């Protein structure tokens, strides 16, 4: 039987049911430690910021607080969670294009310290609001360096016409810096970029750093902070060859150090913002195989979840590795497709995978599902979102309850 930590997944099914999201807490901690080890320089301070869009829950925010790393939030909902978990406002980095005014007010009332500005229009709203606050805001401008570090159209966030950030060639960057400099409570700290996700090859990333230094030279201002976003790839299948978190960090540090030396400038602090690579490989999804069916050419195993709890295969063509958790040593002599229970022909989560012959009530385990799984889940077909469980060695604990049918209708009015 497959184990997570020291806990057999059959025990987790007994206790919490399926479908189920399961995290190995110690893998998350190990990932954080790897970043802390690799992402250091003698020339400036460094900080890891967890991009919480990858997976957020109060328990995850607590872990982040205890590890004393930063946390990236992109919405009032994520902000509400970090405030509830009493994350230090100095460790909160508020991102997002088109931040709503209510979200901005919420951030200011909690004295969130770091704002990543997406565009001049947004900045003008902050400028007005900042006339009324009694603390300084650290601002970084998000720059679209026009380099994409990965090829999947939906995952890329930095091609020249991306909706995110200031395009590096545009004059509104300077105009924004001048607006910040003219304000009392807004401090211009530096720049941010995020060049893509699921990155294996650092070429695009290092070109992006060079381009950013071109901008730094051009604007001729003291730069205290640089935040280089997230993006480190993870291994979903055998074909994925990610860098270790330590190597990924070191390549960035070396490149920044060399650019700083070339430009003969100093910064105070360098940030990176990993999401996927902090949580993906710590996460698993567990399903029960209920029924099997032979179509004309394909054999299907039907599981008790579907695209509502993992949209990534349907949305991005994302691939995963799977096993039958109670038949880990059995021969994989079947080629099958695993389909969910949603009313949509695209709801085939794992296509043409090799697995042993299944029996009813076998358990399907899916690896590396910790990022953008729960956080992108929906209630399509009024399916309740599964529960989330964290395992720490011998112990498991429920961190998000399974939704009930009652939950699904709690906002409906008759
Ligand atoms: N920082 C910023 C500003 C971002 O936009 C993102 C991700 C990250 C950090 C974290 O990137 P990561 O380390 O996770 O690659 N839903 C897609 C991924 C979208 C990523 C969006 N931005 C997926 O499931 O693959």
Short mmCIF file of C-alpha atoms and ligand atoms in Angstrom, two decimals:
data_model
loop_
_atom_site.label_atom_id
_atom_site.label_comp_id
_atom_site.label_asym_id
_atom_site.label_seq_id
_atom_site.Cartn_x
_atom_site.Cartn_y
_atom_site.Cartn_z
CA UNK A 1 0.00 0.00 0.00
CA UNK A 2 1.31 3.44 -0.91
CA UNK A 3 2.23 5.62 2.05
CA UNK A 4 2.41 9.36 2.51
CA UNK A 5 4.78 10.12 5.36
CA UNK A 6 4.26 6.92 7.36
CA UNK A 7 0.55 6.75 6.75
CA UNK A 8 -1.01 4.24 4.38
CA UNK A 9 -3.41 5.93 2.00
CA UNK A 10 -6.07 3.28 2.70
CA UNK A 11 -6.12 4.59 6.26
CA UNK A 12 -6.61 8.13 4.93
CA UNK A 13 -9.50 6.93 2.81
CA UNK A 14 -11.09 5.24 5.84
CA UNK A 15 -10.75 8.37 7.88
CA UNK A 16 -11.52 11.13 5.40
CA UNK A 17 -13.06 9.51 2.31
CA UNK A 18 -12.23 10.14 -1.32
CA UNK A 19 -11.63 12.12 -3.45
CA UNK A 20 -9.01 13.61 -1.20
CA UNK A 21 -6.13 16.06 -1.46
CA UNK A 22 -3.20 15.03 0.72
CA UNK A 23 -0.04 16.99 1.51
CA UNK A 24 3.14 15.70 3.07
CA UNK A 25 3.97 18.64 5.32
CA UNK A 26 7.61 17.64 5.63
CA UNK A 27 8.14 17.86 1.88
CA UNK A 28 6.84 21.43 1.92
CA UNK A 29 9.24 22.24 4.77
CA UNK A 30 12.10 20.58 2.91
CA UNK A 31 11.34 22.64 -0.20
CA UNK A 32 11.34 25.83 1.85
CA UNK A 33 14.65 24.85 3.41
CA UNK A 34 16.18 24.10 0.01
CA UNK A 35 15.26 27.57 -1.18
CA UNK A 36 16.58 29.08 2.03
CA UNK A 37 19.85 27.25 1.49
CA UNK A 38 20.30 28.07 -2.21
CA UNK A 39 18.88 31.55 -2.37
CA UNK A 40 21.58 33.48 -0.50
CA UNK A 41 24.20 36.01 -1.46
CA UNK A 42 26.87 37.81 0.51
CA UNK A 43 26.05 40.99 -1.39
CA UNK A 44 22.46 41.59 -0.24
CA UNK A 45 19.64 40.11 1.84
CA UNK A 46 17.27 37.59 0.29
CA UNK A 47 13.75 36.44 0.97
CA UNK A 48 11.52 33.68 -0.34
CA UNK A 49 7.91 34.67 -0.92
CA UNK A 50 5.34 31.89 -1.25
CA UNK A 51 2.99 32.54 -4.19
CA UNK A 52 -0.10 31.38 -2.40
CA UNK A 53 -2.25 31.10 -5.54
CA UNK A 54 -0.64 27.66 -5.89
CA UNK A 55 -2.42 26.45 -2.75
CA UNK A 56 -3.90 28.50 0.01
CA UNK A 57 -5.51 27.47 3.26
CA UNK A 58 -5.35 28.85 6.76
CA UNK A 59 -3.11 25.97 7.76
CA UNK A 60 -0.75 26.69 4.84
CA UNK A 61 -0.63 30.36 5.83
CA UNK A 62 0.22 29.31 9.38
CA UNK A 63 3.06 27.18 8.08
CA UNK A 64 4.34 30.10 6.02
CA UNK A 65 4.18 32.33 9.09
CA UNK A 66 6.09 29.80 11.18
CA UNK A 67 8.74 29.46 8.48
CA UNK A 68 9.01 33.25 8.43
CA UNK A 69 8.89 33.52 4.66
CA UNK A 70 6.93 36.09 2.68
CA UNK A 71 3.55 35.46 1.13
CA UNK A 72 2.20 36.68 -2.19
CA UNK A 73 -1.53 37.41 -2.29
CA UNK A 74 -3.47 38.46 -5.37
CA UNK A 75 -6.98 39.00 -4.08
CA UNK A 76 -9.07 40.07 -1.14
CA UNK A 77 -9.78 36.41 -0.47
CA UNK A 78 -6.12 35.47 -0.15
CA UNK A 79 -5.49 38.64 1.84
CA UNK A 80 -8.30 37.73 4.23
CA UNK A 81 -6.61 34.37 4.87
CA UNK A 82 -3.19 35.82 5.69
CA UNK A 83 -4.74 38.47 7.92
CA UNK A 84 -6.74 35.79 9.73
CA UNK A 85 -3.55 33.81 10.26
CA UNK A 86 -1.80 36.95 11.54
CA UNK A 87 1.01 36.88 9.00
CA UNK A 88 3.30 39.85 9.67
CA UNK A 89 2.15 42.66 7.33
CA UNK A 90 5.82 43.24 6.46
CA UNK A 91 5.88 39.75 4.97
CA UNK A 92 2.82 40.27 2.78
CA UNK A 93 3.30 41.12 -0.90
CA UNK A 94 0.11 42.30 -2.54
CA UNK A 95 -0.01 41.53 -6.26
CA UNK A 96 -2.56 41.48 -9.00
CA UNK A 97 -3.72 43.41 -12.00
CA UNK A 98 -6.90 45.33 -11.38
CA UNK A 99 -6.85 45.28 -7.58
CA UNK A 100 -10.24 46.43 -6.36
CA UNK A 101 -10.54 49.48 -4.13
CA UNK A 102 -12.11 47.42 -1.36
CA UNK A 103 -9.13 45.07 -1.56
CA UNK A 104 -6.74 48.02 -1.40
CA UNK A 105 -8.54 49.45 1.64
CA UNK A 106 -8.38 46.06 3.31
CA UNK A 107 -4.61 45.91 2.68
CA UNK A 108 -4.09 49.41 4.08
CA UNK A 109 -6.19 48.75 7.15
CA UNK A 110 -3.92 45.81 7.95
CA UNK A 111 -0.82 47.89 7.13
CA UNK A 112 0.32 45.54 4.39
CA UNK A 113 3.77 46.81 3.60
CA UNK A 114 4.63 45.66 0.08
CA UNK A 115 2.59 46.40 -3.00
CA UNK A 116 3.48 45.26 -6.49
CA UNK A 117 2.02 47.81 -8.88
CA UNK A 118 0.70 46.51 -12.18
CA UNK A 119 -0.01 49.76 -14.02
CA UNK A 120 -0.18 53.54 -13.80
CA UNK A 121 -3.95 53.62 -13.32
CA UNK A 122 -3.61 51.42 -10.26
CA UNK A 123 -0.79 53.58 -8.92
CA UNK A 124 -2.93 56.70 -9.11
CA UNK A 125 -5.54 55.06 -6.88
CA UNK A 126 -2.89 54.11 -4.31
CA UNK A 127 -1.51 57.66 -4.45
CA UNK A 128 -4.90 59.06 -3.43
CA UNK A 129 -5.40 56.52 -0.69
CA UNK A 130 -1.90 57.03 0.65
CA UNK A 131 -2.62 60.64 1.52
CA UNK A 132 -4.62 59.24 4.44
CA UNK A 133 -2.31 56.57 5.87
CA UNK A 134 0.18 56.72 8.70
CA UNK A 135 2.85 54.34 7.44
CA UNK A 136 5.11 53.94 4.41
CA UNK A 137 4.26 51.60 1.57
CA UNK A 138 7.05 49.83 -0.26
CA UNK A 139 6.25 49.79 -3.94
CA UNK A 140 7.69 47.67 -6.70
CA UNK A 141 6.61 48.07 -10.31
CA UNK A 142 5.84 44.86 -12.14
CA UNK A 143 7.72 44.94 -15.42
CA UNK A 144 6.85 42.93 -18.46
CA UNK A 145 10.35 42.34 -19.77
CA UNK A 146 8.94 40.90 -22.99
CA UNK A 147 10.59 37.55 -22.47
CA UNK A 148 8.69 34.36 -21.97
CA UNK A 149 10.43 31.58 -20.17
CA UNK A 150 8.03 28.86 -21.14
CA UNK A 151 5.99 27.97 -24.16
CA UNK A 152 2.48 27.09 -23.05
CA UNK A 153 0.34 30.03 -24.01
CA UNK A 154 -1.80 29.95 -20.90
CA UNK A 155 1.10 29.67 -18.51
CA UNK A 156 3.28 32.40 -20.01
CA UNK A 157 2.74 35.72 -18.26
CA UNK A 158 5.37 37.93 -19.88
CA UNK A 159 5.04 38.10 -23.64
CA UNK A 160 5.01 41.68 -24.99
CA UNK A 161 1.23 41.96 -25.00
CA UNK A 162 0.60 40.19 -21.73
CA UNK A 163 -2.06 41.72 -19.50
CA UNK A 164 0.46 41.85 -16.64
CA UNK A 165 2.77 44.69 -15.75
CA UNK A 166 4.38 47.68 -17.44
CA UNK A 167 5.84 46.84 -20.81
CA UNK A 168 9.58 47.49 -20.45
CA UNK A 169 9.76 49.93 -23.38
CA UNK A 170 6.90 52.14 -22.21
CA UNK A 171 7.28 55.65 -20.79
CA UNK A 172 4.71 55.13 -18.05
CA UNK A 173 7.42 53.40 -15.99
CA UNK A 174 9.27 56.67 -15.50
CA UNK A 175 6.03 58.57 -15.05
CA UNK A 176 5.06 56.12 -12.30
CA UNK A 177 8.39 56.46 -10.51
CA UNK A 178 8.02 60.24 -10.55
CA UNK A 179 4.51 59.98 -9.15
CA UNK A 180 5.77 57.76 -6.32
CA UNK A 181 8.67 60.13 -5.60
CA UNK A 182 6.25 63.04 -5.31
CA UNK A 183 4.17 61.22 -2.70
CA UNK A 184 4.67 61.26 1.07
CA UNK A 185 3.89 57.69 2.04
CA UNK A 186 4.80 55.75 -1.09
CA UNK A 187 8.42 54.63 -1.46
CA UNK A 188 9.81 53.43 -4.76
CA UNK A 189 11.76 50.28 -3.93
CA UNK A 190 12.40 48.65 -7.28
CA UNK A 191 11.07 46.21 -9.81
CA UNK A 192 9.34 42.88 -10.09
CA UNK A 193 8.98 40.43 -12.94
CA UNK A 194 7.55 36.98 -13.40
CA UNK A 195 8.60 35.36 -16.65
CA UNK A 196 6.61 32.17 -16.62
CA UNK A 197 5.86 28.94 -14.88
CA UNK A 198 7.07 25.34 -15.03
CA UNK A 199 10.53 26.51 -16.21
CA UNK A 200 13.21 23.91 -16.88
CA UNK A 201 15.59 25.96 -18.99
CA UNK A 202 16.96 29.13 -17.41
CA UNK A 203 17.92 30.86 -20.69
CA UNK A 204 14.76 32.98 -20.81
CA UNK A 205 15.11 33.80 -17.12
CA UNK A 206 18.69 35.02 -17.43
CA UNK A 207 17.88 37.09 -20.52
CA UNK A 208 15.03 38.62 -18.53
CA UNK A 209 17.47 39.59 -15.76
CA UNK A 210 19.74 41.27 -18.32
CA UNK A 211 16.79 43.19 -19.73
CA UNK A 212 15.76 44.32 -16.28
CA UNK A 213 19.24 45.65 -15.64
CA UNK A 214 18.99 47.56 -18.93
CA UNK A 215 15.92 49.27 -17.51
CA UNK A 216 17.63 49.92 -14.18
CA UNK A 217 20.46 51.68 -15.99
CA UNK A 218 18.02 53.71 -18.03
CA UNK A 219 15.91 55.00 -15.14
CA UNK A 220 18.97 55.88 -13.07
CA UNK A 221 17.43 55.52 -9.60
CA UNK A 222 18.49 53.78 -6.41
CA UNK A 223 17.07 50.27 -6.53
CA UNK A 224 16.57 48.65 -3.14
CA UNK A 225 14.48 45.63 -4.09
CA UNK A 226 14.32 43.25 -6.99
CA UNK A 227 11.68 40.55 -7.07
CA UNK A 228 12.15 37.98 -9.81
CA UNK A 229 8.87 36.09 -9.49
CA UNK A 230 8.43 32.33 -9.42
CA UNK A 231 8.52 29.70 -12.09
CA UNK A 232 10.75 26.79 -11.08
CA UNK A 233 9.46 23.66 -12.81
CA UNK A 234 8.49 20.41 -11.11
CA UNK A 235 8.45 16.80 -12.24
CA UNK A 236 4.99 15.63 -13.28
CA UNK A 237 6.17 12.80 -15.53
CA UNK A 238 9.42 11.06 -16.40
CA UNK A 239 9.92 13.52 -19.28
CA UNK A 240 10.13 16.50 -16.92
CA UNK A 241 13.67 17.31 -15.84
CA UNK A 242 13.46 20.17 -13.36
CA UNK A 243 16.43 21.85 -11.74
CA UNK A 244 16.82 21.29 -8.03
CA UNK A 245 15.50 24.22 -6.00
CA UNK A 246 19.05 24.89 -4.84
CA UNK A 247 20.43 25.00 -8.41
CA UNK A 248 17.52 27.13 -9.65
CA UNK A 249 18.23 29.60 -6.82
CA UNK A 250 21.97 29.62 -7.42
CA UNK A 251 21.65 30.36 -11.14
CA UNK A 252 19.52 33.39 -10.31
CA UNK A 253 21.85 34.61 -7.58
CA UNK A 254 24.92 34.24 -9.79
CA UNK A 255 23.30 36.11 -12.63
CA UNK A 256 22.09 38.95 -10.40
CA UNK A 257 25.49 39.20 -8.70
CA UNK A 258 27.24 39.45 -12.03
CA UNK A 259 24.80 42.07 -13.39
CA UNK A 260 25.18 44.12 -10.21
CA UNK A 261 28.93 44.02 -10.55
CA UNK A 262 28.77 44.98 -14.22
CA UNK A 263 26.47 47.90 -13.48
CA UNK A 264 28.48 48.77 -10.38
CA UNK A 265 25.40 49.12 -8.19
CA UNK A 266 24.13 47.57 -4.98
CA UNK A 267 20.68 46.42 -3.95
CA UNK A 268 19.42 45.77 -0.43
CA UNK A 269 17.24 42.74 -1.01
CA UNK A 270 16.45 40.14 -3.65
CA UNK A 271 13.19 38.17 -3.64
CA UNK A 272 11.83 35.16 -5.49
CA UNK A 273 8.25 34.01 -5.41
CA UNK A 274 7.89 30.27 -5.90
CA UNK A 275 4.42 28.78 -5.86
CA UNK A 276 4.35 25.46 -7.69
CA UNK A 277 7.82 24.31 -6.64
CA UNK A 278 7.05 24.76 -2.92
CA UNK A 279 3.92 22.63 -2.86
CA UNK A 280 3.45 20.56 -6.03
CA UNK A 281 5.56 17.53 -5.14
CA UNK A 282 4.23 17.54 -1.58
CA UNK A 283 0.67 17.03 -2.84
CA UNK A 284 -1.24 13.93 -3.90
CA UNK A 285 -4.79 13.24 -4.94
CA UNK A 286 -6.51 10.05 -3.92
CA UNK A 287 -9.57 8.71 -5.72
CA UNK A 288 -11.61 5.53 -5.61
CA UNK A 289 -12.02 3.64 -8.86
CA UNK A 290 -15.72 2.81 -9.02
CA UNK A 291 -16.44 1.41 -12.44
CA UNK A 292 -14.58 0.29 -15.52
CA UNK A 293 -15.69 0.30 -19.11
CA UNK A 294 -14.41 -0.89 -22.45
CA UNK A 295 -15.25 1.50 -25.29
CA UNK A 296 -14.31 0.57 -28.86
CA UNK A 297 -10.56 1.01 -28.48
CA UNK A 298 -10.11 2.38 -25.01
CA UNK A 299 -10.57 1.04 -21.53
CA UNK A 300 -11.77 3.55 -18.97
CA UNK A 301 -11.39 3.51 -15.23
CA UNK A 302 -13.95 5.86 -13.72
CA UNK A 303 -12.96 7.71 -10.55
CA UNK A 304 -15.07 9.50 -7.98
CA UNK A 305 -13.66 12.97 -8.82
CA UNK A 306 -12.87 14.77 -12.04
CA UNK A 307 -12.06 18.06 -13.74
CA UNK A 308 -13.83 19.88 -10.92
CA UNK A 309 -11.00 18.92 -8.53
CA UNK A 310 -8.18 19.06 -11.10
CA UNK A 311 -8.84 21.30 -14.09
CA UNK A 312 -5.23 21.29 -15.32
CA UNK A 313 -5.46 18.34 -17.78
CA UNK A 314 -8.53 19.85 -19.47
CA UNK A 315 -7.22 23.43 -19.37
CA UNK A 316 -3.55 22.99 -20.21
CA UNK A 317 -3.23 19.42 -21.41
CA UNK A 318 -1.25 18.87 -18.20
CA UNK A 319 0.16 15.38 -17.60
CA UNK A 320 0.55 13.51 -14.32
CA UNK A 321 1.86 10.20 -13.06
CA UNK A 322 -0.52 7.77 -11.39
CA UNK A 323 -0.57 4.40 -9.65
CA UNK A 324 -3.06 2.08 -8.07
CA UNK A 325 -2.11 2.66 -4.46
CA UNK A 326 -3.14 -0.80 -3.27
CA UNK A 327 -1.37 -2.55 -6.19
CA UNK A 328 2.02 -0.86 -6.17
CA UNK A 329 3.87 -4.06 -7.07
CA UNK A 330 1.41 -5.41 -9.62
CA UNK A 331 2.35 -5.56 -13.28
CA UNK A 332 1.19 -2.55 -15.28
CA UNK A 333 -0.14 -4.49 -18.21
CA UNK A 334 -3.19 -2.38 -19.01
CA UNK A 335 -3.32 0.82 -21.00
CA UNK A 336 -6.25 2.81 -19.70
CA UNK A 337 -7.69 6.29 -19.54
CA UNK A 338 -8.92 7.65 -16.25
CA UNK A 339 -12.12 9.62 -16.57
CA UNK A 340 -13.90 11.73 -14.02
CA UNK A 341 -17.61 11.96 -13.36
CA UNK A 342 -18.27 15.40 -14.87
CA UNK A 343 -20.67 15.83 -17.76
CA UNK A 344 -18.05 16.89 -20.24
CA UNK A 345 -16.15 14.75 -22.73
CA UNK A 346 -12.96 16.67 -21.84
CA UNK A 347 -13.16 15.21 -18.34
CA UNK A 348 -10.52 12.57 -18.97
CA UNK A 349 -7.83 13.33 -16.44
CA UNK A 350 -5.11 10.89 -17.39
CA UNK A 351 -5.02 9.50 -20.91
CA UNK A 352 -3.51 6.20 -22.03
CA UNK A 353 -1.59 5.46 -18.84
CA UNK A 354 -0.09 2.11 -17.93
CA UNK A 355 -1.70 0.58 -14.84
CA UNK A 356 -2.47 -2.84 -13.42
CA UNK A 357 -5.89 -4.33 -13.97
CA UNK A 358 -8.18 -2.62 -11.51
CA UNK A 359 -10.94 -3.96 -9.30
CA UNK A 360 -13.83 -2.01 -7.91
CA UNK A 361 -12.81 0.17 -4.94
CA UNK A 362 -9.13 0.22 -5.81
CA UNK A 363 -7.43 3.48 -4.92
CA UNK A 364 -5.90 5.70 -7.57
CA UNK A 365 -3.05 7.87 -6.34
CA UNK A 366 -1.97 10.87 -8.42
CA UNK A 367 1.44 12.42 -7.78
CA UNK A 368 2.57 16.06 -7.78
CA UNK A 369 -0.88 17.56 -7.50
CA UNK A 370 -0.08 20.06 -4.74
CA UNK A 371 -0.07 23.18 -6.94
CA UNK A 372 -3.02 24.72 -8.74
CA UNK A 373 -5.24 21.73 -7.97
CA UNK A 374 -7.35 22.64 -4.98
CA UNK A 375 -6.87 26.33 -5.71
CA UNK A 376 -8.42 25.99 -9.18
CA UNK A 377 -11.14 23.52 -8.16
CA UNK A 378 -14.77 24.28 -8.91
CA UNK A 379 -18.23 23.02 -8.10
CA UNK A 380 -19.05 22.08 -11.67
CA UNK A 381 -22.03 19.70 -11.71
CA UNK A 382 -22.56 20.76 -8.07
CA UNK A 383 -19.81 18.45 -6.99
CA UNK A 384 -18.54 19.27 -3.50
CA UNK A 385 -14.87 20.20 -3.26
CA UNK A 386 -12.89 17.37 -1.63
CA UNK A 387 -11.26 17.64 1.77
CA UNK A 388 -7.57 18.52 2.25
CA UNK A 389 -5.44 16.56 4.71
CA UNK A 390 -1.89 17.24 5.88
CA UNK A 391 0.36 14.36 6.93
CA UNK A 392 3.26 14.86 9.30
CA UNK A 393 5.12 11.57 9.82
CA UNK A 394 2.68 9.25 11.55
CA UNK A 395 -0.10 11.78 11.94
CA UNK A 396 -2.71 13.20 9.63
CA UNK A 397 -4.95 16.16 10.17
CA UNK A 398 -7.86 17.62 8.30
CA UNK A 399 -7.08 21.18 7.20
CA UNK A 400 -10.03 21.83 4.87
CA UNK A 401 -13.31 20.00 5.34
CA UNK A 402 -15.06 18.27 2.47
CA UNK A 403 -17.92 20.42 1.23
CA UNK A 404 -21.39 19.14 1.94
CA UNK A 405 -24.45 19.39 -0.29
CA UNK A 406 -25.72 21.96 2.18
CA UNK A 407 -22.54 24.04 1.56
CA UNK A 408 -23.21 23.90 -2.16
CA UNK A 409 -26.55 25.66 -1.77
CA UNK A 410 -25.73 27.99 1.11
CA UNK A 411 -25.88 31.11 -1.07
CA UNK A 412 -28.90 30.07 -3.08
CA UNK A 413 -32.20 31.80 -2.36
CA UNK A 414 -35.49 30.17 -3.12
N1 LIG B 1 4.60 35.34 -8.96
C1 LIG B 1 3.71 35.79 -9.84
C2 LIG B 1 3.55 37.23 -10.06
C3 LIG B 1 2.91 34.88 -10.57
O1 LIG B 1 2.04 35.33 -11.46
C4 LIG B 1 3.05 33.50 -10.32
C5 LIG B 1 2.22 32.53 -11.03
C6 LIG B 1 4.00 33.08 -9.37
C7 LIG B 1 4.76 34.03 -8.71
C8 LIG B 1 4.22 31.64 -9.04
O2 LIG B 1 4.68 30.92 -10.12
P1 LIG B 1 5.09 29.38 -9.94
O3 LIG B 1 6.32 29.33 -9.07
O4 LIG B 1 3.95 28.68 -9.31
O5 LIG B 1 5.36 28.93 -11.32
N2 LIG B 1 -2.46 27.87 -13.11
C9 LIG B 1 -1.25 27.59 -13.84
C10 LIG B 1 -0.09 28.40 -13.30
C11 LIG B 1 -0.31 29.89 -13.38
C12 LIG B 1 0.81 30.66 -12.75
C13 LIG B 1 0.40 32.06 -12.54
N3 LIG B 1 1.36 32.87 -11.90
C14 LIG B 1 -0.97 26.11 -13.75
O6 LIG B 1 -1.76 25.39 -13.17
O7 LIG B 1 0.01 25.65 -14.31
#
